[in-house]
């Protein structure tokens, strides 16, 4: 952080304001410490900053003004309605200025997401904090500059105007993933921090999780999750990627017992590559799961890797990815991934949706070598079908493999579409899943039916591949309030 006294430029009138009663001005916030959080809602690192900002906002309620500057990477993120959905999904409780043209990004010379501009109580820019994991540094700086402001008697205690626009009340809230079995559906009701078991007609037969945020083992609704996502069923055990708890949970379906089998509850950042005790491993936003022959495979979105939990030996290792965010194929330790968010078993390895490179990739077993099937890089995306070498996706987050037809079905999330990749012909094609898809995040396949977690629409859809009939599943449970 430099000592140069540079006055923070005023926020441009072109910004679209969300989560607030009125546009904000830097000059009217003098007397407060201001943090301008440059973020994009696709970005896992930006998600990791939010708990730190929430902590600081609670600690310095009267003296701190946090303003999110949403600076979109993808075309889909330029739509303010989509940003408002993300604000609600991530429980953001500060004003957000949506800057689809990225004018403020250029004005401040921002280079990467996330970046936080620190402005003191007199309205001067102190510098920029790049990347995640800056809570202690920000806390110390806020304390230091609040003391200076108090000495000068310039503190501003006026509340920052905030007005939320919550989602309509519904049974599901931002369901992230779905798992269909022969007899049941398992739904990650992510926004309600719980897992639902239903029959094929939507009647809830079991609920796991109280709905409150937490990492608490226990029975049924006495346990707690935090933004659970991907699931896999092994015999009578349902394994869950408990994303914001940075943990893997196991549900005994018959006994309703929920236990943590990997993770400490704290986010890890490039620590050990091998753990003989998975409960001592710090995971990093596990987003989806797959299983084969005693091994649980984890799409570790926050660390840009695929991990493997050997459940026979209780040993946790990295299968694929160096940890660097990029699109690089090759040997397991040399390959670069970018926020893998969906994963499924194929015949000879794992298909996974590498969200930030808008790609579908393959991790060969047992050596973890990575090959890209569709996708070109971190900043090459679009909506183009046809030959896989030229096709473009936009931030896909779900995949499922059909062994009978040798097809991979794709939740092309930011294109609001379902697509299929023919492995033999290497062709991408569109599947009509009906109007109203809104960031579908998860897919599951049983027989000729694809089940779709239509995340931003708070619903589950059923698509029959033979008849092409599309239905929205009506979820029926005892009335509860969230």
Short mmCIF file of N, CA and C in Angstrom, two decimals, residues 216-338:
data_model
loop_
_atom_site.label_atom_id
_atom_site.label_comp_id
_atom_site.label_asym_id
_atom_site.label_seq_id
_atom_site.Cartn_x
_atom_site.Cartn_y
_atom_site.Cartn_z
N UNK A 216 -22.32 -28.90 11.05
CA UNK A 216 -22.74 -29.64 12.23
C UNK A 216 -23.19 -31.02 11.81
N UNK A 217 -22.52 -32.04 12.34
CA UNK A 217 -22.94 -33.41 12.10
C UNK A 217 -24.12 -33.74 13.01
N UNK A 218 -24.87 -34.79 12.63
CA UNK A 218 -26.02 -35.16 13.43
C UNK A 218 -27.02 -35.93 12.60
N UNK A 219 -28.24 -35.99 13.08
CA UNK A 219 -29.28 -36.75 12.40
C UNK A 219 -30.25 -35.83 11.67
N UNK A 220 -30.53 -36.17 10.41
CA UNK A 220 -31.57 -35.51 9.65
C UNK A 220 -31.51 -34.01 9.67
N UNK A 221 -32.59 -33.39 10.17
CA UNK A 221 -32.70 -31.94 10.17
C UNK A 221 -31.95 -31.28 11.33
N UNK A 222 -31.27 -32.05 12.14
CA UNK A 222 -30.46 -31.48 13.22
C UNK A 222 -29.06 -31.12 12.74
N UNK A 223 -28.65 -31.65 11.60
CA UNK A 223 -27.34 -31.33 11.04
C UNK A 223 -27.41 -30.04 10.25
N UNK A 224 -26.26 -29.54 9.81
CA UNK A 224 -26.26 -28.31 9.02
C UNK A 224 -25.21 -28.37 7.92
N UNK A 225 -25.50 -27.64 6.83
CA UNK A 225 -24.64 -27.53 5.67
C UNK A 225 -24.44 -26.04 5.34
N UNK A 226 -23.58 -25.78 4.37
CA UNK A 226 -23.38 -24.42 3.88
C UNK A 226 -23.17 -24.47 2.37
N UNK A 227 -24.25 -24.19 1.64
CA UNK A 227 -24.24 -24.21 0.18
C UNK A 227 -23.79 -25.56 -0.38
N UNK A 228 -24.49 -26.64 -0.02
CA UNK A 228 -24.11 -27.96 -0.57
C UNK A 228 -24.37 -28.02 -2.07
N UNK A 229 -23.53 -28.78 -2.78
CA UNK A 229 -23.65 -28.88 -4.24
C UNK A 229 -23.68 -30.36 -4.66
N UNK A 230 -22.63 -30.85 -5.29
CA UNK A 230 -22.67 -32.17 -5.93
C UNK A 230 -22.81 -33.34 -4.97
N UNK A 231 -23.43 -34.41 -5.48
CA UNK A 231 -23.71 -35.61 -4.67
C UNK A 231 -23.44 -36.86 -5.48
N UNK A 232 -23.16 -37.96 -4.77
CA UNK A 232 -23.07 -39.27 -5.39
C UNK A 232 -23.55 -40.30 -4.37
N UNK A 233 -24.26 -41.32 -4.84
CA UNK A 233 -24.80 -42.35 -3.95
C UNK A 233 -23.99 -43.63 -4.10
N UNK A 234 -23.51 -44.15 -2.98
CA UNK A 234 -22.75 -45.41 -2.95
C UNK A 234 -23.43 -46.31 -1.92
N UNK A 235 -24.10 -47.35 -2.41
CA UNK A 235 -24.89 -48.22 -1.54
C UNK A 235 -25.92 -47.37 -0.80
N UNK A 236 -25.87 -47.35 0.52
CA UNK A 236 -26.83 -46.57 1.29
C UNK A 236 -26.26 -45.24 1.78
N UNK A 237 -25.13 -44.85 1.21
CA UNK A 237 -24.49 -43.61 1.64
C UNK A 237 -24.54 -42.56 0.53
N UNK A 238 -24.99 -41.38 0.89
CA UNK A 238 -24.99 -40.24 -0.02
C UNK A 238 -23.84 -39.33 0.37
N UNK A 239 -22.91 -39.14 -0.57
CA UNK A 239 -21.79 -38.24 -0.32
C UNK A 239 -22.10 -36.88 -0.92
N UNK A 240 -21.75 -35.82 -0.17
CA UNK A 240 -22.13 -34.46 -0.55
C UNK A 240 -20.91 -33.55 -0.54
N UNK A 241 -20.75 -32.78 -1.61
CA UNK A 241 -19.74 -31.71 -1.64
C UNK A 241 -20.35 -30.50 -0.93
N UNK A 242 -19.93 -30.29 0.30
CA UNK A 242 -20.46 -29.18 1.11
C UNK A 242 -19.58 -27.96 0.83
N UNK A 243 -19.91 -27.25 -0.22
CA UNK A 243 -18.99 -26.32 -0.88
C UNK A 243 -18.46 -25.22 0.04
N UNK A 244 -19.35 -24.46 0.66
CA UNK A 244 -18.87 -23.33 1.45
C UNK A 244 -18.37 -23.72 2.82
N UNK A 245 -18.56 -24.99 3.19
CA UNK A 245 -17.90 -25.52 4.39
C UNK A 245 -16.55 -26.13 4.05
N UNK A 246 -16.21 -26.20 2.76
CA UNK A 246 -14.94 -26.79 2.32
C UNK A 246 -14.78 -28.18 2.93
N UNK A 247 -15.84 -28.99 2.74
CA UNK A 247 -15.87 -30.30 3.37
C UNK A 247 -16.63 -31.29 2.50
N UNK A 248 -16.37 -32.57 2.75
CA UNK A 248 -17.14 -33.66 2.17
C UNK A 248 -17.93 -34.31 3.29
N UNK A 249 -19.24 -34.44 3.08
CA UNK A 249 -20.12 -35.01 4.10
C UNK A 249 -20.67 -36.35 3.61
N UNK A 250 -21.04 -37.21 4.54
CA UNK A 250 -21.62 -38.51 4.21
C UNK A 250 -22.95 -38.66 4.96
N UNK A 251 -23.99 -38.99 4.21
CA UNK A 251 -25.31 -39.19 4.80
C UNK A 251 -25.66 -40.67 4.73
N UNK A 252 -25.93 -41.26 5.87
CA UNK A 252 -26.47 -42.62 5.93
C UNK A 252 -27.97 -42.49 5.67
N UNK A 253 -28.40 -42.88 4.49
CA UNK A 253 -29.78 -42.66 4.08
C UNK A 253 -30.76 -43.38 4.99
N UNK A 254 -30.43 -44.57 5.43
CA UNK A 254 -31.35 -45.35 6.26
C UNK A 254 -31.42 -44.81 7.68
N UNK A 255 -30.27 -44.45 8.24
CA UNK A 255 -30.23 -43.99 9.63
C UNK A 255 -30.35 -42.47 9.75
N UNK A 256 -30.27 -41.77 8.64
CA UNK A 256 -30.32 -40.30 8.60
C UNK A 256 -29.12 -39.66 9.30
N UNK A 257 -28.05 -40.39 9.47
CA UNK A 257 -26.88 -39.85 10.15
C UNK A 257 -25.97 -39.12 9.16
N UNK A 258 -25.53 -37.94 9.54
CA UNK A 258 -24.68 -37.10 8.69
C UNK A 258 -23.35 -36.89 9.42
N UNK A 259 -22.25 -37.25 8.75
CA UNK A 259 -20.91 -37.07 9.32
C UNK A 259 -20.01 -36.42 8.29
N UNK A 260 -19.00 -35.74 8.78
CA UNK A 260 -17.96 -35.14 7.93
C UNK A 260 -16.85 -36.17 7.73
N UNK A 261 -16.46 -36.41 6.48
CA UNK A 261 -15.40 -37.39 6.24
C UNK A 261 -14.12 -36.77 5.70
N UNK A 262 -14.18 -35.51 5.25
CA UNK A 262 -12.97 -34.83 4.78
C UNK A 262 -13.18 -33.33 4.93
N UNK A 263 -12.10 -32.65 5.31
CA UNK A 263 -12.14 -31.21 5.48
C UNK A 263 -12.24 -30.80 6.93
N UNK A 264 -11.70 -29.61 7.22
CA UNK A 264 -11.71 -29.07 8.58
C UNK A 264 -12.78 -28.00 8.77
N UNK A 265 -13.41 -27.58 7.66
CA UNK A 265 -14.33 -26.46 7.72
C UNK A 265 -13.68 -25.15 7.34
N UNK A 266 -12.36 -25.15 7.21
CA UNK A 266 -11.62 -23.96 6.82
C UNK A 266 -11.07 -24.14 5.41
N UNK A 267 -11.06 -23.06 4.65
CA UNK A 267 -10.58 -23.11 3.27
C UNK A 267 -9.07 -23.33 3.22
N UNK A 268 -8.64 -24.24 2.35
CA UNK A 268 -7.22 -24.47 2.14
C UNK A 268 -6.73 -23.74 0.91
N UNK A 269 -5.46 -23.46 0.87
CA UNK A 269 -4.87 -22.81 -0.30
C UNK A 269 -3.51 -23.45 -0.58
N UNK A 270 -3.52 -24.43 -1.48
CA UNK A 270 -2.28 -25.01 -1.99
C UNK A 270 -1.37 -25.50 -0.86
N UNK A 271 -1.94 -26.35 -0.04
CA UNK A 271 -1.15 -26.94 1.02
C UNK A 271 -0.61 -28.29 0.54
N UNK A 272 -0.64 -29.30 1.42
CA UNK A 272 -0.11 -30.61 1.04
C UNK A 272 -0.91 -31.21 -0.11
N UNK A 273 -0.24 -32.06 -0.90
CA UNK A 273 -0.90 -32.73 -2.02
C UNK A 273 -1.39 -34.12 -1.63
N UNK A 274 -1.01 -34.59 -0.45
CA UNK A 274 -1.40 -35.92 0.00
C UNK A 274 -1.77 -35.84 1.48
N UNK A 275 -2.86 -36.48 1.84
CA UNK A 275 -3.29 -36.49 3.24
C UNK A 275 -3.64 -37.92 3.64
N UNK A 276 -2.99 -38.39 4.68
CA UNK A 276 -3.33 -39.71 5.22
C UNK A 276 -4.51 -39.62 6.18
N UNK A 277 -4.85 -38.39 6.58
CA UNK A 277 -6.02 -38.16 7.43
C UNK A 277 -6.89 -37.07 6.78
N UNK A 278 -7.89 -37.46 5.99
CA UNK A 278 -8.70 -36.49 5.26
C UNK A 278 -9.38 -35.44 6.13
N UNK A 279 -9.67 -35.77 7.39
CA UNK A 279 -10.30 -34.80 8.27
C UNK A 279 -9.35 -33.68 8.69
N UNK A 280 -8.08 -33.83 8.39
CA UNK A 280 -7.12 -32.77 8.67
C UNK A 280 -6.79 -31.94 7.43
N UNK A 281 -7.39 -32.31 6.31
CA UNK A 281 -7.11 -31.61 5.05
C UNK A 281 -8.00 -30.38 4.93
N UNK A 282 -7.41 -29.29 4.54
CA UNK A 282 -8.19 -28.08 4.24
C UNK A 282 -8.55 -28.11 2.75
N UNK A 283 -9.81 -28.30 2.47
CA UNK A 283 -10.29 -28.34 1.09
C UNK A 283 -10.59 -26.92 0.61
N UNK A 284 -10.93 -26.81 -0.67
CA UNK A 284 -11.11 -25.47 -1.25
C UNK A 284 -12.28 -25.51 -2.23
N UNK A 285 -13.46 -25.25 -1.69
CA UNK A 285 -14.71 -25.21 -2.47
C UNK A 285 -14.92 -26.45 -3.33
N UNK A 286 -15.05 -27.62 -2.72
CA UNK A 286 -15.42 -28.81 -3.51
C UNK A 286 -16.82 -28.61 -4.09
N UNK A 287 -16.98 -28.85 -5.43
CA UNK A 287 -18.23 -28.48 -6.07
C UNK A 287 -19.03 -29.67 -6.59
N UNK A 288 -18.36 -30.75 -6.94
CA UNK A 288 -19.10 -31.90 -7.46
C UNK A 288 -18.31 -33.16 -7.19
N UNK A 289 -19.01 -34.31 -7.28
CA UNK A 289 -18.43 -35.61 -6.92
C UNK A 289 -18.75 -36.66 -7.97
N UNK A 290 -17.85 -37.65 -8.08
CA UNK A 290 -18.08 -38.85 -8.88
C UNK A 290 -17.46 -40.01 -8.11
N UNK A 291 -17.87 -41.24 -8.46
CA UNK A 291 -17.40 -42.40 -7.70
C UNK A 291 -17.18 -43.59 -8.63
N UNK A 292 -16.12 -44.35 -8.33
CA UNK A 292 -15.89 -45.62 -9.01
C UNK A 292 -14.93 -46.48 -8.19
N UNK A 293 -15.32 -47.73 -7.96
CA UNK A 293 -14.44 -48.75 -7.38
C UNK A 293 -13.71 -48.30 -6.12
N UNK A 294 -14.45 -47.73 -5.19
CA UNK A 294 -13.86 -47.36 -3.91
C UNK A 294 -13.20 -46.01 -3.87
N UNK A 295 -13.20 -45.29 -4.99
CA UNK A 295 -12.58 -43.97 -5.05
C UNK A 295 -13.64 -42.89 -5.28
N UNK A 296 -13.57 -41.86 -4.46
CA UNK A 296 -14.45 -40.70 -4.59
C UNK A 296 -13.65 -39.58 -5.25
N UNK A 297 -14.15 -39.08 -6.38
CA UNK A 297 -13.45 -38.02 -7.12
C UNK A 297 -14.13 -36.69 -6.86
N UNK A 298 -13.33 -35.66 -6.62
CA UNK A 298 -13.82 -34.37 -6.16
C UNK A 298 -13.40 -33.27 -7.14
N UNK A 299 -14.38 -32.55 -7.68
CA UNK A 299 -14.08 -31.36 -8.49
C UNK A 299 -13.81 -30.22 -7.51
N UNK A 300 -12.54 -29.92 -7.28
CA UNK A 300 -12.13 -28.94 -6.29
C UNK A 300 -12.05 -27.57 -6.98
N UNK A 301 -13.22 -26.93 -7.09
CA UNK A 301 -13.33 -25.71 -7.89
C UNK A 301 -12.39 -24.61 -7.41
N UNK A 302 -12.28 -24.45 -6.10
CA UNK A 302 -11.49 -23.34 -5.57
C UNK A 302 -10.00 -23.50 -5.74
N UNK A 303 -9.54 -24.71 -6.00
CA UNK A 303 -8.11 -24.96 -6.16
C UNK A 303 -7.77 -25.40 -7.58
N UNK A 304 -8.78 -25.40 -8.47
CA UNK A 304 -8.57 -25.69 -9.89
C UNK A 304 -7.89 -27.06 -10.07
N UNK A 305 -8.46 -28.06 -9.38
CA UNK A 305 -7.89 -29.41 -9.43
C UNK A 305 -9.00 -30.45 -9.32
N UNK A 306 -8.66 -31.69 -9.68
CA UNK A 306 -9.48 -32.86 -9.37
C UNK A 306 -8.74 -33.65 -8.29
N UNK A 307 -9.44 -33.96 -7.21
CA UNK A 307 -8.86 -34.73 -6.12
C UNK A 307 -9.49 -36.12 -6.06
N UNK A 308 -8.80 -37.04 -5.38
CA UNK A 308 -9.30 -38.40 -5.21
C UNK A 308 -9.22 -38.81 -3.75
N UNK A 309 -10.34 -39.31 -3.24
CA UNK A 309 -10.37 -39.87 -1.89
C UNK A 309 -10.50 -41.38 -2.00
N UNK A 310 -9.42 -42.07 -1.66
CA UNK A 310 -9.43 -43.54 -1.61
C UNK A 310 -10.13 -43.94 -0.33
N UNK A 311 -11.36 -44.42 -0.45
CA UNK A 311 -12.15 -44.69 0.75
C UNK A 311 -11.80 -46.02 1.41
N UNK A 312 -11.02 -46.83 0.71
CA UNK A 312 -10.54 -48.07 1.33
C UNK A 312 -9.38 -47.78 2.27
N UNK A 313 -8.44 -46.99 1.77
CA UNK A 313 -7.26 -46.63 2.56
C UNK A 313 -7.45 -45.35 3.36
N UNK A 314 -8.55 -44.62 3.09
CA UNK A 314 -8.82 -43.32 3.73
C UNK A 314 -7.66 -42.35 3.46
N UNK A 315 -7.34 -42.22 2.17
CA UNK A 315 -6.18 -41.43 1.76
C UNK A 315 -6.63 -40.43 0.70
N UNK A 316 -6.26 -39.17 0.85
CA UNK A 316 -6.70 -38.09 -0.03
C UNK A 316 -5.52 -37.55 -0.82
N UNK A 317 -5.68 -37.49 -2.16
CA UNK A 317 -4.60 -37.02 -3.02
C UNK A 317 -5.15 -36.14 -4.14
N UNK A 318 -4.23 -35.41 -4.78
CA UNK A 318 -4.58 -34.67 -6.00
C UNK A 318 -4.44 -35.59 -7.19
N UNK A 319 -5.48 -35.69 -8.01
CA UNK A 319 -5.42 -36.53 -9.20
C UNK A 319 -4.94 -35.74 -10.41
N UNK A 320 -5.52 -34.57 -10.65
CA UNK A 320 -5.20 -33.79 -11.85
C UNK A 320 -5.15 -32.30 -11.52
N UNK A 321 -4.16 -31.64 -12.09
CA UNK A 321 -4.09 -30.19 -12.00
C UNK A 321 -2.96 -29.70 -11.11
N UNK A 322 -2.25 -28.70 -11.61
CA UNK A 322 -1.14 -28.10 -10.86
C UNK A 322 -1.62 -27.11 -9.83
N UNK A 323 -2.88 -26.65 -9.95
CA UNK A 323 -3.39 -25.59 -9.10
C UNK A 323 -3.38 -24.25 -9.78
N UNK A 324 -2.69 -24.15 -10.92
CA UNK A 324 -2.70 -22.90 -11.69
C UNK A 324 -3.97 -22.81 -12.50
N UNK A 325 -4.60 -21.64 -12.55
CA UNK A 325 -5.85 -21.46 -13.27
C UNK A 325 -5.57 -21.16 -14.74
N UNK A 326 -5.91 -22.12 -15.60
CA UNK A 326 -5.67 -21.94 -17.03
C UNK A 326 -6.22 -23.17 -17.75
N UNK A 327 -6.06 -23.20 -19.06
CA UNK A 327 -6.40 -24.38 -19.83
C UNK A 327 -5.12 -24.92 -20.45
N UNK A 328 -4.55 -25.93 -19.79
CA UNK A 328 -3.33 -26.58 -20.27
C UNK A 328 -3.53 -28.07 -20.12
N UNK A 329 -3.40 -28.81 -21.21
CA UNK A 329 -3.52 -30.27 -21.17
C UNK A 329 -2.17 -30.90 -20.86
N UNK A 330 -2.23 -32.20 -20.57
CA UNK A 330 -0.99 -32.92 -20.36
C UNK A 330 -1.02 -33.77 -19.11
N UNK A 331 0.17 -34.12 -18.64
CA UNK A 331 0.31 -34.97 -17.46
C UNK A 331 -0.37 -34.33 -16.26
N UNK A 332 -0.78 -35.19 -15.32
CA UNK A 332 -1.60 -34.74 -14.19
C UNK A 332 -1.00 -33.54 -13.48
N UNK A 333 0.29 -33.58 -13.19
CA UNK A 333 0.91 -32.53 -12.39
C UNK A 333 1.20 -31.27 -13.20
N UNK A 334 1.16 -31.36 -14.53
CA UNK A 334 1.44 -30.21 -15.38
C UNK A 334 0.18 -29.53 -15.89
N UNK A 335 -0.93 -30.24 -15.92
CA UNK A 335 -2.17 -29.70 -16.48
C UNK A 335 -2.67 -28.53 -15.63
N UNK A 336 -3.35 -27.61 -16.30
CA UNK A 336 -3.96 -26.48 -15.60
C UNK A 336 -5.46 -26.50 -15.84
N UNK A 337 -6.21 -26.37 -14.76
CA UNK A 337 -7.67 -26.37 -14.79
C UNK A 337 -8.17 -25.00 -14.35
N UNK A 338 -9.47 -24.78 -14.52
CA UNK A 338 -10.02 -23.48 -14.13
C UNK A 338 -11.44 -23.66 -13.60
#
